[in-house]
Amino acid sequence: MRNVSTLLLGSERRAISGLAGLYASRMLGLFMVLPVLALYADALHGATPLLIGVALGVYGLTQAALQIPFGLLSDRFGRKRIIALGLVVFALGSVVAASADSIGGIIVGRALQGAGAVAAAIMALLADQTREQVRTAAMATIGLSIGVSFAIAMVLGPWLAGWAGLSGIFWATALLTVIGLLVLWRWVPPAPRRVRHKDVGMDRAQFKSVAARKDLWRLNGSIFSLHLVLMAIFVAIPFRLVDAGVAMEYHGLVYLSIMALSFVAMVPLIIVGEKRQRMKAVCLLAIGAIAVSLAALALPAFHGKALFVGLFVFFTGFNLLEATLPSMLSKLAPAGAKGTAMGMYSTSQFLGAFLGGTLGGALSSAFGLDAVFIGCALLGAVWWLGMWHLPSPPPLSSEVVALEDTHPDTLDMLMQRLADVVGVEDVMVVPEERLMYLKVNRQALDRAALDELIPPSKP
């Protein structure tokens, strides 16, 4: 009943590489303006700190509003068609922003970029294209590509803006999107029969039960706060770098150094959190580091060279949370409901980005740059207190089992017997998918009893 082979098929390699590249290039286009927009906005008609903040974060509003509708449309009209439609909208937004000479034009362009909300449809197509045995690794590849694209954007954005101006970033984004369309149609394999995967897509029937989980809302609040803070401080950080004597053309090198060091610093903390089951402690440490670093950046002593230390601490905490929060969500989400939980999580992330840019601009406009860091530090303190009450995530992992020969009349009995296996914490059977979703504690799992009920097939 279970196929234990985890070797990727040729079509799976093409799907994973193509869709991960597509997802990453889209995020690259959204993030490249982050470190440069505030500096280059002087050339834009009508620019104010508030409107600059709105321009930074407005993509999050349209993304949050449309990602679920795009996913549902992909169920009905086909994944590739809807993804292509979203990419065309994204490219249109890039062209509008590239052609703009006012901050209003940039806001419209960024809003259109976010309106090409194909993230859920890409994940659904990836699930269609991969077997359940390799799907977790495939999704992890997408997650890794997002982190890498953010780091590259921090370096590439300042360099590209220095060479071709702010409009050059948007033209480059439009070109990447056109290349993405070619990858979608020529490299990604033809889409198979569409199936709703409960561990990937949003399921409206599960929404109420998932929304009632306070532990999941604490994680939603965390990703909301993380991206709120990120967008808010980029209203101020570019100016702080200039004040520290760093010319605009060298900002990319500063971000490269800081991001590289922060990635190195976070790795041992992730290992400790995962191996020693200290995920909550690592999460609290990261939030505390973010709050302290932001409070420090508001002090006069951190307006010069010490700025780099504060940014290093901040981005170490940021990258650590970007890696650990999805892992915690996966452990806490009910069996078969990770897709619904992740949909709510992603929506919270995008709303945080929108509100962060807007609030950062408002604070800067009304009270100055220091107020941005102070406001974000206070939010970090409240955030830390909220996460203190989160139960420590159990050492659970998800397992998806293909039901090839099980007669429907035996499913209830099989579920009951599986639930009695030591280490199996949750079971969900979806007959229409012919899949069974398990949440298991691998440290306590009675693997022999599980294999007796669901024998692995020979590779």
XYZ file of C-alpha atoms in Angstrom:
459
model
C 0.000 0.000 0.000
C 2.911 2.402 0.534
C 5.499 3.182 -2.072
C 8.683 3.915 -0.112
C 10.733 5.091 -3.073
C 11.746 8.721 -2.665
C 13.805 8.932 -5.838
C 12.556 11.783 -7.972
C 11.139 11.002 -11.379
C 12.269 13.075 -14.338
C 8.926 14.868 -14.525
C 9.107 15.633 -10.798
C 12.574 17.151 -11.155
C 11.330 19.395 -13.934
C 8.237 20.405 -11.982
C 10.157 21.155 -8.784
C 12.968 23.080 -10.468
C 10.638 25.020 -12.764
C 8.039 25.960 -10.156
C 10.621 26.752 -7.451
C 12.405 29.025 -9.920
C 9.103 30.626 -10.888
C 8.148 31.250 -7.274
C 11.612 32.585 -6.408
C 11.814 34.963 -9.376
C 8.418 36.393 -8.499
C 9.466 37.005 -4.888
C 12.760 38.445 -6.123
C 10.845 41.058 -8.099
C 8.733 41.964 -5.078
C 11.698 42.248 -2.700
C 14.293 44.042 -4.864
C 12.695 47.458 -4.307
C 12.720 46.993 -0.527
C 16.248 48.347 0.163
C 16.120 51.157 -2.443
C 12.642 52.658 -2.801
C 12.948 55.091 0.113
C 16.239 56.448 -1.264
C 15.128 56.842 -4.856
C 11.677 58.255 -4.096
C 12.964 61.838 -4.225
C 12.701 61.663 -8.013
C 9.017 60.679 -7.801
C 6.300 63.304 -7.876
C 4.207 63.469 -4.696
C 6.440 61.183 -2.629
C 6.007 61.365 1.153
C 7.224 58.941 3.833
C 3.677 57.645 4.264
C 3.159 57.006 0.549
C 6.597 55.412 0.264
C 5.567 53.010 3.019
C 2.297 52.270 1.219
C 4.240 51.591 -1.989
C 6.508 49.156 -0.158
C 3.696 47.140 1.388
C 0.635 47.528 -0.835
C 1.416 44.319 -2.731
C 0.617 42.463 0.484
C -2.960 43.769 0.539
C -3.825 42.594 -2.974
C -1.904 39.358 -2.477
C -3.814 38.577 0.720
C -7.155 39.374 -0.923
C -6.620 37.340 -4.086
C -4.401 34.346 -3.304
C -7.298 32.126 -2.197
C -9.563 33.117 -5.145
C -6.689 32.379 -7.546
C -6.245 28.968 -5.923
C -9.946 28.179 -6.274
C -9.935 29.345 -9.899
C -7.020 27.020 -10.600
C -9.145 24.114 -9.345
C -11.815 24.993 -11.882
C -9.977 26.291 -14.949
C -6.590 24.615 -14.720
C -3.392 25.377 -12.816
C -1.239 26.544 -15.711
C -3.873 28.859 -17.150
C -4.442 30.633 -13.861
C -0.721 30.819 -13.066
C -0.106 32.298 -16.517
C -2.901 34.824 -15.929
C -1.373 35.815 -12.608
C 2.072 36.214 -14.172
C 0.651 38.437 -16.891
C -0.966 40.648 -14.213
C 2.335 40.675 -12.305
C 4.241 41.680 -15.453
C 1.675 44.415 -16.156
C 2.181 45.795 -12.663
C 5.946 45.784 -13.192
C 5.574 47.739 -16.449
C 3.215 50.255 -14.813
C 5.701 50.824 -11.972
C 8.659 51.021 -14.379
C 6.878 53.708 -16.417
C 5.718 55.728 -13.413
C 7.093 59.162 -12.563
C 5.002 59.569 -9.426
C 4.647 57.673 -6.184
C 1.003 57.065 -7.092
C 2.104 55.185 -10.208
C 4.480 53.057 -8.136
C 1.646 52.233 -5.714
C -0.634 51.167 -8.565
C 2.127 49.047 -10.090
C 2.970 47.358 -6.796
C -0.718 46.683 -6.147
C -0.985 45.013 -9.564
C 2.114 42.950 -8.814
C 0.430 41.636 -5.691
C -2.789 41.038 -7.627
C -0.977 38.371 -9.635
C -1.452 36.166 -6.575
C -0.404 32.771 -7.918
C 1.415 31.412 -4.852
C -1.382 29.001 -3.887
C -1.875 27.883 -7.493
C 1.859 27.168 -7.864
C 1.844 25.068 -4.703
C -1.245 23.196 -5.920
C 0.384 22.465 -9.287
C 3.505 21.240 -7.522
C 1.332 18.912 -5.442
C -0.354 17.650 -8.626
C 3.037 16.969 -10.207
C 4.645 15.088 -7.301
C 3.922 11.837 -5.491
C 3.059 11.966 -1.813
C 6.413 10.318 -0.942
C 8.415 13.306 -2.233
C 5.896 16.094 -1.758
C 7.265 17.303 1.571
C 10.741 17.670 0.098
C 9.276 19.438 -2.930
C 7.462 21.955 -0.727
C 10.643 22.478 1.311
C 12.440 23.362 -1.922
C 9.894 26.115 -2.530
C 10.457 27.407 1.001
C 14.220 27.413 0.499
C 13.860 29.259 -2.793
C 11.933 32.051 -1.038
C 14.692 32.533 1.529
C 17.378 32.565 -1.149
C 15.426 35.020 -3.309
C 15.088 37.421 -0.363
C 18.841 37.352 0.275
C 19.619 37.874 -3.418
C 17.095 40.713 -3.629
C 18.804 42.579 -0.788
C 22.063 42.508 -2.761
C 20.781 42.791 -6.331
C 18.278 45.598 -5.712
C 20.816 48.297 -4.743
C 23.205 47.239 -7.515
C 20.523 47.271 -10.188
C 19.097 50.589 -8.981
C 22.559 52.148 -9.034
C 23.064 50.976 -12.611
C 19.610 51.487 -14.153
C 17.623 53.455 -11.596
C 14.441 52.462 -9.793
C 12.661 51.846 -13.081
C 15.401 49.390 -14.038
C 14.352 47.112 -11.164
C 10.789 46.985 -12.441
C 11.848 46.430 -16.066
C 14.097 43.579 -14.911
C 11.177 42.138 -12.964
C 8.964 42.278 -16.054
C 11.664 40.480 -18.072
C 11.983 37.781 -15.392
C 8.224 37.297 -15.520
C 8.254 36.791 -19.285
C 11.009 34.202 -18.839
C 8.850 32.628 -16.134
C 5.985 32.247 -18.587
C 8.297 30.400 -20.975
C 9.461 28.142 -18.139
C 5.864 27.437 -17.167
C 4.811 26.323 -20.648
C 8.014 24.780 -21.990
C 9.765 23.281 -18.967
C 7.118 22.427 -16.347
C 5.454 19.144 -17.467
C 1.847 19.142 -18.665
C -0.556 19.419 -15.788
C -2.145 16.100 -14.744
C -5.712 15.657 -13.579
C -6.454 18.311 -10.972
C -6.936 17.067 -7.422
C -7.588 19.019 -4.252
C -4.843 18.150 -1.799
C -5.908 18.720 1.771
C -2.301 19.082 2.898
C -1.663 21.814 0.322
C -4.747 23.813 -0.690
C -7.306 25.704 1.350
C -10.328 23.586 2.307
C -13.313 25.706 3.301
C -14.796 22.779 5.241
C -11.773 22.806 7.549
C -11.576 26.554 7.975
C -13.749 26.806 11.093
C -11.909 24.085 13.028
C -8.469 25.431 12.078
C -9.497 29.015 12.875
C -10.508 27.912 16.374
C -6.948 26.840 17.234
C -5.293 29.450 19.474
C -1.842 27.928 18.966
C -2.106 28.365 15.199
C -3.280 31.949 15.631
C -0.162 32.683 17.670
C 1.906 31.506 14.715
C -0.244 33.577 12.346
C 0.349 36.547 14.608
C 4.069 35.847 14.532
C 4.410 35.846 10.751
C 2.143 38.930 10.636
C 4.394 40.764 13.094
C 7.599 39.585 11.416
C 6.679 40.983 8.009
C 5.088 44.084 9.501
C 8.388 44.901 11.178
C 10.407 44.046 8.064
C 8.433 46.404 5.808
C 8.285 49.169 8.399
C 12.012 49.420 9.053
C 12.917 49.649 5.373
C 11.352 53.093 5.402
C 14.300 54.055 7.650
C 17.232 51.650 7.184
C 18.438 52.967 3.798
C 18.768 56.486 5.256
C 20.621 55.139 8.286
C 23.151 53.469 5.997
C 23.706 56.749 4.176
C 24.147 58.543 7.511
C 26.728 55.888 8.484
C 28.795 56.884 5.443
C 27.782 54.065 3.085
C 27.241 55.325 -0.456
C 24.064 54.055 -2.151
C 26.007 51.949 -4.657
C 27.592 49.986 -1.795
C 24.408 49.174 0.109
C 24.217 45.802 -1.649
C 27.621 44.808 -0.255
C 26.461 45.710 3.252
C 23.346 43.565 2.908
C 25.401 40.732 1.390
C 27.767 40.689 4.361
C 25.018 40.942 6.950
C 22.807 38.301 5.326
C 25.710 35.861 4.909
C 26.766 36.217 8.544
C 23.178 35.923 9.770
C 22.647 32.678 7.821
C 25.787 31.231 9.400
C 24.693 32.328 12.871
C 21.194 30.859 12.618
C 22.189 27.343 11.489
C 23.338 26.043 14.905
C 20.219 27.509 16.512
C 17.967 25.678 14.050
C 19.842 22.437 14.741
C 19.411 22.898 18.490
C 15.731 23.684 18.089
C 14.974 20.684 15.875
C 17.238 18.057 17.408
C 16.639 18.929 21.054
C 12.960 19.846 20.680
C 13.542 23.448 21.747
C 11.654 25.139 18.933
C 9.676 27.408 21.241
C 12.803 28.561 23.071
C 14.584 29.287 19.790
C 11.535 31.192 18.567
C 11.409 33.320 21.728
C 15.138 33.963 21.435
C 14.692 35.183 17.864
C 11.765 37.469 18.735
C 13.713 38.856 21.696
C 16.737 39.512 19.479
C 14.550 41.376 16.986
C 12.918 43.520 19.706
C 16.243 44.364 21.370
C 17.996 45.145 18.083
C 15.181 47.452 16.992
C 15.212 49.285 20.320
C 18.982 49.676 19.995
C 18.702 51.069 16.462
C 16.648 53.951 17.875
C 19.555 54.982 20.140
C 22.051 57.643 18.991
C 24.915 55.209 19.599
C 23.564 52.971 16.818
C 23.307 55.727 14.210
C 26.874 55.082 13.028
C 29.010 51.989 12.628
C 27.122 50.163 15.396
C 24.210 50.131 12.973
C 25.742 47.070 11.327
C 25.701 45.133 14.602
C 22.035 45.952 15.111
C 21.184 44.885 11.571
C 23.132 41.649 11.980
C 21.158 40.772 15.129
C 17.878 41.706 13.474
C 18.431 39.634 10.333
C 19.667 36.656 12.343
C 16.372 36.694 14.228
C 14.410 37.331 11.047
C 15.965 34.457 9.084
C 15.661 32.160 12.088
C 11.922 32.806 12.335
C 11.424 32.469 8.581
C 12.823 28.942 8.928
C 11.257 27.857 12.225
C 7.706 29.237 12.062
C 6.620 27.054 9.086
C 8.174 24.039 10.811
C 6.191 24.757 13.976
C 3.025 25.219 11.914
C 3.554 21.838 10.279
C 3.877 20.179 13.686
C 0.815 21.849 15.201
C -1.604 21.696 12.249
C -4.111 18.803 12.351
C -3.583 15.858 10.024
C -4.749 16.715 6.518
C -5.313 20.374 7.388
C -1.858 21.810 6.828
C -2.973 23.390 3.552
C -5.777 25.303 5.250
C -3.508 26.324 8.127
C -0.823 27.460 5.683
C -3.377 29.494 3.703
C -4.316 31.440 6.829
C -0.646 31.787 7.734
C 0.264 33.202 4.302
C -2.654 35.626 4.377
C -1.442 36.893 7.761
C 2.047 37.349 6.318
C 0.851 39.488 3.412
C -1.437 41.588 5.597
C 1.519 42.216 7.883
C 3.597 43.403 4.939
C 0.898 45.878 3.913
C 0.286 47.223 7.398
C 4.031 47.397 8.120
C 4.818 49.573 5.141
C 1.891 51.860 5.908
C 2.606 52.204 9.628
C 6.333 52.616 9.038
C 5.654 55.469 6.636
C 3.145 57.061 9.012
C 5.526 56.924 12.000
C 8.400 58.298 9.954
C 6.260 61.123 8.593
C 4.847 62.136 11.985
C 7.732 61.526 14.395
C 10.922 60.787 12.444
C 12.998 57.704 11.681
C 13.682 56.796 15.322
C 9.945 56.398 15.908
C 9.840 53.591 13.344
C 12.332 51.526 15.321
C 10.731 52.365 18.668
C 7.265 51.409 17.446
C 8.529 48.121 16.011
C 10.455 47.353 19.214
C 7.276 47.836 21.279
C 5.413 45.515 18.929
C 8.255 43.002 19.368
C 7.798 43.081 23.148
C 4.048 42.429 22.862
C 4.739 39.720 20.291
C 7.231 38.026 22.639
C 4.692 37.971 25.471
C 2.066 36.491 23.157
C 4.372 33.700 22.050
C 5.372 32.910 25.627
C 1.983 31.219 26.085
C 2.355 29.045 22.983
C 2.544 25.351 23.945
C 5.840 23.753 22.961
C 5.292 22.013 19.613
C 5.365 18.220 19.968
C 7.990 16.318 17.924
C 5.466 15.416 15.237
C 5.846 15.004 11.501
C 3.390 14.381 8.712
C 3.125 11.178 6.717
C 0.930 10.662 3.681
C -0.138 7.127 2.804
C -1.562 6.044 -0.547
C -4.615 3.775 -0.245
C -4.339 1.638 -3.331
C -6.392 -1.442 -2.536
C -8.360 -0.658 0.609
C -12.095 -1.179 0.248
C -14.068 1.831 1.562
C -15.985 -0.372 4.004
C -12.762 -1.082 5.900
C -11.554 2.496 6.259
C -13.213 3.219 9.618
C -11.714 0.070 11.093
C -8.302 0.887 9.617
C -8.433 4.403 11.055
C -9.270 3.061 14.501
C -6.434 0.524 14.404
C -3.998 3.164 13.205
C -5.041 5.527 15.983
C -4.169 2.756 18.490
C -0.595 2.478 17.199
C 1.892 3.996 19.625
C 3.247 7.223 18.158
C 0.342 7.875 15.761
C -1.244 11.053 17.105
C -3.794 11.921 14.418
C -5.350 10.192 11.389
C -7.419 11.552 8.534
C -8.657 9.524 5.533
C -9.704 11.224 2.300
C -11.339 8.550 0.112
C -11.669 10.789 -2.944
C -7.895 11.372 -2.915
C -7.243 7.729 -1.915
C -4.846 9.112 0.667
C -4.477 8.877 4.411
C -2.837 11.705 6.367
C -1.014 10.808 9.583
C 0.655 12.891 12.285
C 3.276 10.744 13.951
C 5.781 11.106 16.762
C 8.791 9.459 15.150
C 10.613 9.202 18.479
C 7.856 7.034 19.966
C 6.440 5.466 16.798
C 5.929 1.717 16.761
C 7.090 1.343 13.168
C 6.587 -2.424 13.159
C 2.921 -2.061 14.143
C 2.401 0.636 11.532
C 4.022 -1.465 8.791
C 1.845 -4.418 9.775
C -1.275 -2.348 9.151
C 0.076 -0.571 6.058
C 2.838 -2.711 4.569
C 5.421 -0.825 2.501
C 5.468 -1.895 -1.109
C 8.726 -3.024 -2.620
C 10.560 -0.341 -4.571
